[in-house]
Every structure is written in C-alpha cells, then in structure tokens.
Coordinates of C-alpha atoms in Angstrom, one line a residue:
M1 CA 70.2 -7.5 56.6
K2 CA 72.1 -10.2 58.4
K3 CA 68.9 -11.2 60.1
I4 CA 67.2 -11.7 56.7
I5 CA 70.1 -13.8 55.4
C6 CA 70.0 -15.9 58.4
L7 CA 66.3 -16.5 58.1
F8 CA 66.8 -17.4 54.5
L9 CA 69.6 -19.8 55.3
M10 CA 67.5 -21.3 58.1
G11 CA 64.6 -21.8 55.6
M12 CA 66.9 -23.5 53.2
M13 CA 68.2 -25.8 55.9
M14 CA 64.6 -26.5 57.0
S15 CA 63.6 -27.3 53.5
Q16 CA 66.3 -29.8 53.3
L17 CA 64.6 -31.4 56.3
E18 CA 61.3 -31.3 54.4
A19 CA 59.9 -28.7 56.8
Q20 CA 57.7 -25.7 56.0
V21 CA 59.2 -22.2 55.7
G22 CA 57.4 -19.1 56.9
I23 CA 58.5 -15.5 56.1
G24 CA 56.7 -13.0 58.3
T25 CA 54.9 -15.8 60.1
S26 CA 55.8 -18.5 62.6
E27 CA 53.0 -20.7 61.4
P28 CA 53.5 -21.4 57.7
K29 CA 50.6 -23.0 55.9
A30 CA 52.5 -24.2 52.9
Q31 CA 56.1 -25.3 52.0
L32 CA 56.8 -21.6 51.6
D33 CA 54.4 -19.1 53.2
I34 CA 55.2 -15.4 52.9
V35 CA 53.0 -13.0 54.9
A36 CA 52.9 -9.2 54.4
T37 CA 53.8 -6.9 57.2
S38 CA 50.2 -5.8 57.3
T39 CA 47.3 -7.0 55.1
A40 CA 45.3 -3.9 55.9
D41 CA 48.2 -1.4 55.3
P42 CA 50.9 -3.3 53.4
A43 CA 54.3 -1.8 52.9
S44 CA 55.7 -1.0 49.4
I45 CA 58.2 -3.9 49.7
D46 CA 55.6 -6.5 50.6
G47 CA 55.8 -8.9 47.7
I48 CA 58.0 -11.2 45.7
L49 CA 60.3 -10.0 43.0
I50 CA 60.5 -12.6 40.2
P51 CA 63.7 -12.4 38.2
R52 CA 63.4 -9.6 35.7
I53 CA 64.8 -10.0 32.2
M54 CA 65.0 -7.7 29.1
K55 CA 65.0 -10.6 26.7
F56 CA 64.8 -14.4 26.9
P57 CA 67.9 -16.5 27.3
V58 CA 69.8 -17.4 24.1
V59 CA 70.2 -20.9 25.4
T60 CA 66.8 -22.4 25.9
P61 CA 66.0 -24.0 29.3
S62 CA 65.7 -27.7 29.7
E63 CA 63.2 -30.1 31.2
D64 CA 64.6 -29.3 34.6
Q65 CA 63.3 -25.7 34.3
H66 CA 59.8 -26.7 33.4
G67 CA 57.5 -24.1 35.0
M68 CA 60.3 -21.6 35.6
L69 CA 58.9 -18.1 36.0
V70 CA 60.4 -14.8 34.8
F71 CA 59.2 -11.2 34.2
L72 CA 59.9 -9.7 30.8
S73 CA 60.4 -6.1 31.6
K74 CA 60.1 -4.8 28.1
S75 CA 58.4 -6.0 24.9
V76 CA 60.4 -7.9 22.4
S77 CA 59.3 -9.2 19.0
G78 CA 56.1 -11.1 19.4
F79 CA 56.2 -10.9 23.2
P80 CA 54.6 -8.0 25.1
D81 CA 56.1 -7.3 28.6
G82 CA 54.7 -9.4 31.5
F83 CA 55.1 -12.7 33.3
Y84 CA 56.2 -15.7 31.4
F85 CA 56.9 -19.4 32.3
W86 CA 59.0 -22.0 30.5
N87 CA 56.9 -24.8 29.0
A88 CA 59.3 -27.6 28.5
T89 CA 56.7 -29.8 26.9
E90 CA 56.1 -27.2 24.1
K91 CA 59.7 -25.9 24.3
K92 CA 58.7 -22.2 24.5
W93 CA 58.1 -19.3 26.8
K94 CA 54.4 -18.8 27.4
A95 CA 52.6 -15.8 28.9
I96 CA 50.7 -16.3 32.1
A97 CA 48.0 -14.0 30.6
A98 CA 46.3 -15.5 27.5
E99 CA 48.5 -15.4 24.4
A100 CA 47.4 -13.0 21.7
N101 CA 47.3 -15.7 19.1
T102 CA 45.2 -18.0 21.3
A103 CA 42.9 -15.3 22.8
N104 CA 39.2 -15.7 22.1
F105 CA 38.8 -11.9 21.9
Y106 CA 41.2 -9.0 21.2
K107 CA 41.2 -5.6 22.7
T108 CA 40.2 -3.2 19.9
G109 CA 43.0 -1.8 17.9
T110 CA 45.4 -4.6 19.1
T111 CA 46.1 -8.3 18.9
V112 CA 46.2 -8.4 22.7
S113 CA 43.7 -10.2 24.9
P114 CA 41.6 -7.7 26.9
N115 CA 42.7 -7.2 30.5
N116 CA 39.5 -6.0 32.2
I117 CA 35.7 -5.8 31.9
T118 CA 35.8 -2.2 30.6
D119 CA 38.0 -2.9 27.6
P120 CA 36.2 -2.8 24.2
I121 CA 36.7 -6.2 22.5
F122 CA 36.4 -7.7 19.0
R123 CA 36.6 -11.1 17.3
E124 CA 37.5 -11.8 13.7
A125 CA 35.3 -14.9 13.3
S126 CA 31.6 -15.5 13.8
M127 CA 30.1 -16.3 17.2
G128 CA 27.1 -18.3 18.4
I129 CA 25.3 -17.8 21.6
G130 CA 23.1 -20.8 22.6
T131 CA 24.0 -22.6 19.4
D132 CA 26.9 -24.1 17.5
Q133 CA 25.0 -24.0 14.2
I134 CA 26.4 -20.7 13.0
S135 CA 25.4 -19.1 9.7
S136 CA 25.8 -15.4 10.5
R137 CA 28.3 -13.2 12.2
L138 CA 26.3 -13.3 15.4
Q139 CA 23.9 -16.2 15.9
V140 CA 21.6 -16.1 19.0
A141 CA 19.3 -19.0 19.8
I142 CA 17.2 -20.4 22.6
A143 CA 17.0 -24.1 21.9
P144 CA 13.9 -26.1 22.7
G145 CA 13.9 -27.3 26.3
K146 CA 16.8 -25.0 27.3
D147 CA 16.7 -21.6 29.1
T148 CA 12.9 -21.8 29.4
G149 CA 12.9 -18.8 31.7
L150 CA 14.4 -16.6 28.9
K151 CA 11.7 -15.0 26.8
K152 CA 13.8 -12.7 24.6
G153 CA 16.3 -13.8 22.0
L154 CA 17.9 -10.4 21.9
E155 CA 17.1 -7.1 23.7
V156 CA 18.7 -3.7 23.1
D157 CA 18.1 -0.9 25.7
N158 CA 19.6 2.4 24.7
A159 CA 19.2 4.6 27.7
N160 CA 21.9 7.1 26.7
S161 CA 21.4 10.1 29.0
A162 CA 23.4 12.6 26.9
T163 CA 21.3 15.7 26.1
D164 CA 23.1 16.7 22.9
N165 CA 21.4 16.9 19.5
L166 CA 23.0 13.8 18.0
T167 CA 20.9 11.0 16.5
T168 CA 20.5 7.9 18.6
Y169 CA 19.4 4.4 17.5
G170 CA 18.0 1.4 19.2
I171 CA 19.1 -0.8 16.3
L172 CA 20.8 0.3 13.1
S173 CA 20.8 -2.1 10.2
D174 CA 22.8 -1.3 7.0
N175 CA 22.8 -3.9 4.3
R176 CA 25.4 -2.9 1.6
S177 CA 26.0 -6.3 0.2
A178 CA 26.7 -6.7 -3.5
T179 CA 24.5 -9.7 -4.0
N180 CA 22.2 -10.0 -7.0
G181 CA 19.7 -12.0 -4.9
N182 CA 17.1 -10.7 -2.4
K183 CA 18.4 -8.2 0.1
Y184 CA 16.7 -7.5 3.4
G185 CA 17.3 -4.7 5.9
I186 CA 15.3 -6.6 8.5
K187 CA 13.5 -9.9 7.9
N188 CA 11.1 -11.0 10.6
N189 CA 9.4 -14.4 10.9
V190 CA 6.9 -15.0 13.7
G191 CA 5.8 -18.7 14.0
G192 CA 2.3 -19.8 14.2
V193 CA 2.5 -21.9 17.3
G194 CA 0.7 -20.6 20.4
L195 CA -2.7 -19.0 21.0
G196 CA -1.6 -15.5 22.0
I197 CA -1.5 -12.4 19.9
H198 CA 1.3 -12.6 17.2
Y199 CA 3.1 -9.4 16.2
G200 CA 5.4 -9.2 13.2
I201 CA 6.5 -5.8 14.3
F202 CA 5.2 -4.0 17.4
N203 CA 6.4 -0.4 17.6
E204 CA 5.7 2.2 20.2
T205 CA 7.0 5.8 19.8
Y206 CA 6.5 8.6 22.3
Q207 CA 7.5 12.2 22.8
N208 CA 7.2 14.2 26.0
T209 CA 7.3 17.8 24.8
G210 CA 8.4 19.7 21.7
T211 CA 7.1 20.0 18.2
N212 CA 9.3 17.6 16.3
D213 CA 7.6 14.9 14.1
I214 CA 6.9 11.5 15.5
Y215 CA 7.1 8.4 13.2
G216 CA 6.0 4.9 14.2
I217 CA 7.6 3.7 11.0
Y218 CA 9.5 6.0 8.6
N219 CA 10.3 4.2 5.4
R220 CA 12.3 5.6 2.5
V221 CA 12.3 3.4 -0.6
G222 CA 12.9 3.9 -4.3
R223 CA 16.4 5.3 -4.4
T224 CA 17.3 2.8 -7.0
F225 CA 19.5 5.1 -9.2
G226 CA 17.5 4.5 -12.4
A227 CA 16.4 0.9 -11.9
R228 CA 13.1 0.0 -13.5
S229 CA 12.1 -2.5 -10.8
N230 CA 8.9 -2.3 -8.7
N231 CA 9.4 -0.2 -5.6
Y232 CA 7.2 -0.8 -2.5
G233 CA 7.1 1.4 0.6
I234 CA 5.0 -1.3 2.3
Y235 CA 4.1 -4.6 0.7
S236 CA 1.6 -6.6 2.7
E237 CA 0.4 -10.1 2.1
I238 CA -2.0 -11.5 4.7
G239 CA -4.4 -14.4 5.1
S240 CA -5.2 -17.4 3.0
I241 CA -8.2 -19.0 1.3
Q242 CA -8.6 -21.1 4.5
G243 CA -8.5 -18.0 6.7
V244 CA -11.4 -17.2 9.0
G245 CA -12.3 -14.2 11.0
N246 CA -11.5 -10.6 10.1
I247 CA -8.4 -10.2 7.8
F248 CA -6.9 -6.7 7.3
G249 CA -4.0 -5.9 5.0
I250 CA -3.6 -2.6 6.9
Y251 CA -5.8 -1.6 9.8
S252 CA -5.3 2.0 11.0
I253 CA -6.9 3.9 13.9
A254 CA -6.1 7.6 14.4
T255 CA -7.3 9.8 17.3
G256 CA -6.6 13.4 18.2
D257 CA -8.1 16.6 19.7
A258 CA -10.4 19.0 17.8
N259 CA -7.5 21.2 16.7
S260 CA -5.6 18.3 15.1
N261 CA -5.6 17.1 11.5
V262 CA -6.3 13.4 12.1
Y263 CA -5.9 10.9 9.3
A264 CA -6.2 7.1 9.5
G265 CA -4.5 7.1 6.1
Y266 CA -2.7 10.0 4.3
F267 CA -1.3 9.5 0.9
N268 CA 0.9 12.1 -0.9
G269 CA 0.7 10.8 -4.5
R270 CA -1.6 8.8 -6.7
I271 CA -3.6 5.9 -5.2
G272 CA -4.5 2.7 -7.1
I273 CA -7.0 0.2 -5.8
G274 CA -7.6 -3.3 -7.1
T275 CA -6.3 -6.8 -7.2
S276 CA -4.1 -6.5 -10.3
P277 CA -3.1 -3.8 -12.8
E278 CA -5.8 -5.1 -15.1
T279 CA -8.6 -4.6 -12.5
E280 CA -7.3 -1.6 -10.5
Y281 CA -8.6 1.9 -10.7
V282 CA -6.5 4.9 -10.0
L283 CA -7.7 7.9 -8.0
P284 CA -7.0 11.4 -9.2
L285 CA -3.8 13.1 -8.1
N286 CA -5.3 16.6 -7.4
R287 CA -8.3 17.8 -5.4
G288 CA -11.5 18.5 -7.3
T289 CA -13.6 21.7 -7.1
E290 CA -16.8 22.1 -5.1
G291 CA -19.7 20.1 -6.4
Q292 CA -17.6 17.8 -8.6
V293 CA -17.8 14.0 -8.4
M294 CA -15.5 11.2 -9.3
S295 CA -16.1 9.3 -12.5
L296 CA -14.4 6.2 -13.9
N297 CA -13.4 5.6 -17.5
A298 CA -12.9 2.2 -19.2
N299 CA -9.1 2.2 -18.5
G300 CA -9.7 2.4 -14.7
Q301 CA -8.7 6.1 -14.5
V302 CA -10.8 8.1 -12.0
S303 CA -11.2 11.8 -12.7
W304 CA -13.2 14.7 -11.3
T305 CA -16.3 15.7 -13.3
N306 CA -19.1 18.1 -12.7
A307 CA -22.3 16.7 -11.3
G308 CA -24.7 15.6 -14.0
F309 CA -22.0 14.9 -16.5
E310 CA -22.3 11.5 -18.2
N311 CA -20.1 9.5 -20.6
Y312 CA -21.0 10.2 -24.2
S313 CA -20.2 7.3 -26.6
S314 CA -20.9 6.4 -30.1
T315 CA -21.3 3.1 -31.9
T316 CA -18.8 4.5 -34.4
S317 CA -18.1 2.0 -37.2
A318 CA -19.4 -1.0 -35.3
V319 CA -21.6 -3.4 -37.4
A320 CA -24.3 -6.0 -36.5
D321 CA -25.8 -5.9 -33.1
Y322 CA -24.2 -3.5 -30.6
A323 CA -23.8 -4.5 -26.9
I324 CA -24.2 -1.5 -24.6
G325 CA -21.3 -1.7 -22.1
D326 CA -20.9 -0.5 -18.5
E327 CA -19.1 2.6 -19.5
I328 CA -21.9 4.1 -21.6
G329 CA -24.1 6.9 -20.3
T330 CA -25.3 8.5 -23.6
L331 CA -25.1 6.5 -26.8
R332 CA -25.2 7.9 -30.3
I333 CA -26.4 5.1 -32.6
N334 CA -25.0 5.1 -36.1
N335 CA -26.6 3.3 -39.0
Q336 CA -24.1 0.5 -39.4
V337 CA -25.5 -1.4 -36.5
T338 CA -28.5 -3.6 -36.9
G339 CA -29.8 -3.6 -33.3
L340 CA -29.0 -2.9 -29.7
I341 CA -28.2 -5.6 -27.0
M342 CA -29.5 -4.1 -23.7
P343 CA -27.7 -4.6 -20.4
A344 CA -29.4 -6.9 -17.8
S345 CA -31.8 -4.8 -15.7
A346 CA -31.2 -6.9 -12.5
S347 CA -27.5 -6.0 -12.3
N348 CA -28.0 -2.3 -13.4
K349 CA -30.9 -1.3 -11.1
G350 CA -31.1 2.5 -11.0
R351 CA -28.8 3.0 -14.0
I352 CA -29.9 5.7 -16.5
L353 CA -29.2 5.5 -20.3
R354 CA -29.8 8.0 -23.1
L355 CA -30.1 6.5 -26.5
I356 CA -30.0 8.7 -29.7
N357 CA -30.9 7.2 -33.1
W358 CA -29.3 9.6 -35.4
P359 CA -31.6 11.2 -38.1
G360 CA -31.6 9.2 -41.4
N361 CA -30.9 5.9 -39.6
S362 CA -33.1 2.9 -40.0
E363 CA -35.1 1.6 -37.0
K364 CA -33.0 -0.3 -34.5
F365 CA -34.6 -3.2 -32.5
F366 CA -33.8 -4.0 -28.9
Q367 CA -32.5 -7.4 -27.7
F368 CA -33.1 -8.0 -24.0
V369 CA -31.5 -10.5 -21.5
G370 CA -33.8 -13.1 -20.0
G371 CA -37.3 -11.7 -19.3
D372 CA -36.3 -8.0 -19.6
D373 CA -38.2 -5.4 -21.7
L374 CA -38.6 -1.7 -22.1
F375 CA -41.9 -0.4 -20.7
D376 CA -43.6 2.9 -21.4
P377 CA -45.9 3.7 -18.4
R378 CA -47.6 6.5 -20.4
T379 CA -49.0 4.2 -23.0
N380 CA -48.9 1.0 -20.8
A381 CA -47.0 -0.8 -23.6
K382 CA -43.7 -2.3 -24.3
I383 CA -41.3 -0.6 -26.7
L384 CA -39.5 -2.9 -29.1
S385 CA -37.3 -0.5 -31.0
I386 CA -36.0 3.1 -31.4
K387 CA -36.8 4.9 -34.7
S388 CA -34.8 7.4 -36.6
G389 CA -34.5 10.7 -34.9
Q390 CA -35.8 9.4 -31.5
I391 CA -34.1 10.1 -28.2
F392 CA -34.9 7.8 -25.3
T393 CA -34.1 8.3 -21.6
I394 CA -34.5 5.0 -19.8
Q395 CA -33.8 3.6 -16.3
S396 CA -33.5 0.1 -14.9
A397 CA -36.1 -0.8 -12.3
G398 CA -34.2 -4.0 -11.5
N399 CA -36.7 -6.3 -13.3
R400 CA -37.2 -4.3 -16.6
W401 CA -36.2 -1.0 -18.2
I402 CA -38.6 2.0 -17.9
L403 CA -39.0 4.8 -20.5
L404 CA -38.6 8.1 -18.6
S405 CA -38.8 10.5 -21.6
Q406 CA -38.5 10.7 -25.4

C-alpha cells in the first residue's frame, strides 16, 4: 500500500514537472498511462474507479469542472444509472451514452437508447432511406445516379426455420384507415422505361409435399357489411388504342397429369362477358343436361335449351311494317301489321326463320334489304308475300333467302 502511495505521489510530482506518468508501465505513452497487470488475463482490479455517486451534487459545478466525470450508481428522476459528465456550457449533467430525449431510436418498451445490435428498436416519427422527401412512415428510394449497383428497393426474406403450425408471412399489409377516399392494400406502379419484361406482380408459389392447397393469389373481396358498391376480385385494365401486339386482360396456362382436374379458368358463380352492362351476356349458373345447348334472349341472359328449340315470337299488337329482329326464330304474324321487313341475308347467312301468317289475316308483303329476295327453287320463282294460313321455313344463303318448305 505504501508503495502505491509513493508511486502516486511521485506521479503527482512528475506531473508538476510536466512529465508523463505510467502506472504498471515504465514507458508511458500519454500524460497518464495505466496498463493492466495482464492484457490476456487481467485481474479483477485492473481498471479505474471513477467517483460513484447516488445523486448529483446540490451545488452545481462551475466552469472549472467542465468535463468532470462521475458514475451515477442508481437511477434518479430522469437520469438512468451510468456515466455522466458535467457540461459547463449547457450547465447540466450529460450521459456519456446517448440521452433518451436525443436518441434517434428507443429500445422497445422504453425511452432509452438501445445498447447493442440485438435490441429491438422503434422510432415515433417517420424515416427516409435514400431520400429526405418523406410522405410515409417508411420511405425507401434509390435516387437517379445513386447506388446504381442496387437493383432492389426493398427485399423481405422470411427464412424462419420453425416447424410449428403457425402462419408465416413474407409481407403483411393491413389498411384499416378511416378515409372516405380510395384505399389500397398494395398499390404497384411499374414504369414504362426499359426494354425488358415488365411485371406488375410476379408471384411464385411452391410446395414440396403434402396435400394442402396452393394459391398463387388468394383474394377475398366483398366483405363490405351491406355496402352497395361494386366489388371486384380482380379488376384489369390493359392496353390502349395505340397498343400493338397481343394484349391480354388475363392470360392463363394450366398443366397437370392425367389424374388432375386442370382448369385454365375456374369460376364458382355466374359469368358475364361483354364491354358494358348494356352489351354483356350472362352465362347460366348451373350445368345443363346432356344434349342441351345454350341460347341467348334479348336481355343478354344465356340459358340451357334442348337442341332444336327456337325462340317463338309474335308481332302482338305491332302495326305498320314489322322488322324481324335477331332474336326471332319462329314468328306468328298478326293482322295488325301491313308487311314484313326481312333481315339482311349477307349478315344472317345460315339463319333459319319460320313465318306463320295466322288464318284470317290478310296477305303480308316482304320488304328486302338491298338486292335480297325470297327464292323458291321448286318453282324457280321469287316469292313476294305470305298469304293467310301459310307457314314458310326459309334460310339465308348469304345473298338471298331460300324457301325450304311451306
């Protein structure tokens, strides 16, 4: 002990002479150089004990103590335990570790700066990576001319090796905002610059073994709690009037072995096809029976009918000349009409019509489009009208109508 005191006193005397002091070394490399007894196997006393205090002094230090170091051995209000130094410029004790109220990140569940790389951290404000133009909680950007070696704006790799039965996610998006404007779960915009293939979404899904279902995209839409808005599982707009090449709204390829049910498209529900509600036609919901065919009514509704069935129509209370529409197969002619306007043969090639002039009616004359006529090959003559009680079965040859039977 006496030896240590002597060394200390000698060091103080040497410092007065502006010499260097070494403790544990005879060749100090600084004004004060303290060397451990062994760097490879240090003793428990190898170190410096800074003055330990349980609270800060009531009388604040002065300019002369600027930089004075202490160790707060227990937390006091607003100050966790740790090393502090007196900052005379700011007239306050400051932690050597980052102060909680100046930390860029907090350790979760605290207002303390994280201490190591394994601590989970959080931040109350938004953050930008590669940009200071921040309009979201996390803004990631690769600016033009910068980081040209980076090809991915954001990558998530979930390689969790746990073999439990819990659900895992690559990305989970939950938009529960209360806005009355548009809401997106994911909004993706791929620019048009560049000659390579452009993908809005590219999805690959695999399964090694097992019998669980595999979904490339699983979309659940329509849980709108009584809202009367339009609901779309997939809404696709593609191409423009200037577009060239093949343009597909949806292009699907499905392959499988001989024991698989393979569908390029499978729809569980009604299917409507068209460019607008006014021009669409709706396929039947249920499967037809053997031998049945689909037929279309004037409202665009497709239904199953037995082969050979044709639409039966009547001129009802129509007056003047009656135009035969596309929906007519068999037409009962009432006496109120004065004549029949026949469809163009060129656009109805192969179409068969049956015309019934009800008994007691007057003779009804045909009116043809362009150079059309009704020709009877048995008499090698044109037919100009249908008389009372007559039934004509006619077919379009593309350039005229032909009488098949009467």
